[in-house]
Coordinates of C-alpha atoms in Angstrom, one line a residue:
X8 CA 0.0 0.0 0.0
X9 CA 1.1 3.5 -0.6
X10 CA 1.0 6.4 1.8
X11 CA -2.6 7.1 0.8
X12 CA -3.8 3.5 1.6
X13 CA -4.0 2.6 -2.0
X14 CA -2.8 -0.9 -3.0
X15 CA 0.2 -0.8 -5.3
X16 CA -0.3 -2.6 -8.6
X17 CA 1.2 -6.1 -9.0
X18 CA 4.7 -6.1 -10.3
X19 CA 5.9 -8.3 -13.2
X20 CA 8.7 -10.7 -12.6
X21 CA 11.0 -8.5 -14.7
X22 CA 10.1 -5.5 -12.4
X23 CA 10.8 -7.6 -9.4
X24 CA 14.2 -8.7 -10.7
X25 CA 15.1 -5.1 -11.5
X26 CA 14.1 -4.0 -8.0
X27 CA 16.1 -6.9 -6.5
X28 CA 19.2 -6.0 -8.5
X29 CA 18.9 -2.3 -7.6
X30 CA 18.4 -3.2 -3.9
X31 CA 21.4 -5.5 -3.9
X32 CA 23.6 -2.8 -5.3
X33 CA 26.3 -2.9 -8.1
X34 CA 28.7 -5.3 -6.5
X35 CA 26.3 -8.2 -5.9
X36 CA 24.3 -7.4 -9.0
X37 CA 27.5 -7.8 -11.1
X38 CA 28.0 -11.3 -9.6
X39 CA 24.5 -12.3 -10.7
X40 CA 24.9 -10.8 -14.2
X41 CA 27.8 -13.2 -14.7
X42 CA 25.3 -16.1 -14.7
X43 CA 22.9 -14.5 -17.3
X44 CA 23.0 -14.6 -21.1
X45 CA 23.2 -11.5 -23.2
X46 CA 19.4 -11.4 -23.9
X47 CA 18.6 -11.6 -20.2
X48 CA 21.1 -8.9 -19.3
X49 CA 19.7 -6.6 -22.0
X50 CA 16.1 -7.1 -20.9
X51 CA 16.9 -6.6 -17.2
X52 CA 19.2 -3.6 -17.8
X53 CA 16.4 -1.9 -19.7
X54 CA 13.9 -2.7 -16.9
X55 CA 16.4 -1.3 -14.3
X56 CA 16.7 1.9 -16.4
X57 CA 12.9 2.2 -16.5
X58 CA 12.5 2.1 -12.7
X59 CA 11.4 5.5 -11.4
X60 CA 11.0 5.5 -7.7
X61 CA 10.9 2.3 -5.7
X62 CA 9.1 2.5 -2.4
X63 CA 10.4 0.8 0.8
X64 CA 7.3 -1.5 0.7
X65 CA 8.2 -2.6 -2.8
X66 CA 11.8 -3.4 -1.8
X67 CA 10.6 -5.2 1.3
X68 CA 8.1 -7.3 -0.7
X69 CA 10.6 -8.2 -3.4
X70 CA 13.3 -9.2 -0.9
X71 CA 10.8 -11.2 1.1
X72 CA 9.6 -13.1 -1.9
X73 CA 13.1 -13.8 -3.1
X74 CA 14.1 -15.0 0.4
X75 CA 11.1 -17.3 0.6
X76 CA 11.7 -18.8 -2.9
X77 CA 15.4 -19.3 -2.1
X78 CA 14.6 -21.0 1.2
X79 CA 12.0 -23.3 -0.4
X80 CA 14.4 -24.2 -3.2
X81 CA 17.1 -25.0 -0.6
X82 CA 14.9 -27.2 1.4
X83 CA 13.3 -28.9 -1.6
X84 CA 16.7 -29.7 -3.1
X85 CA 17.9 -31.2 0.2
X86 CA 14.8 -33.3 0.6
X87 CA 13.2 -31.1 3.2
X88 CA 9.7 -30.9 1.6
X89 CA 7.9 -31.0 4.9
X90 CA 9.9 -28.2 6.4
X91 CA 9.7 -26.1 3.2
X92 CA 5.9 -26.4 3.4
X93 CA 5.9 -25.4 7.0
X94 CA 7.9 -22.3 6.2
X95 CA 5.7 -21.3 3.3

């Protein structure tokens, strides 16, 4: 929600990725870019450039979603499906 109590519009995955990279900063973003192909880098760079103002709520939501997905993947890959379900 914004400061007027209005719900913010849903973000696309591309927008979420851009916000994540902006939030992580140049050093960590550069590490992630190394694992992407040229087309992905181009699309994401364009989305980063198109970001105007990112609210603290948007940053918090993106980081929280990223963390939850990373934790679920970690537990699923190590066979901890039951724990992953309890976290989510």
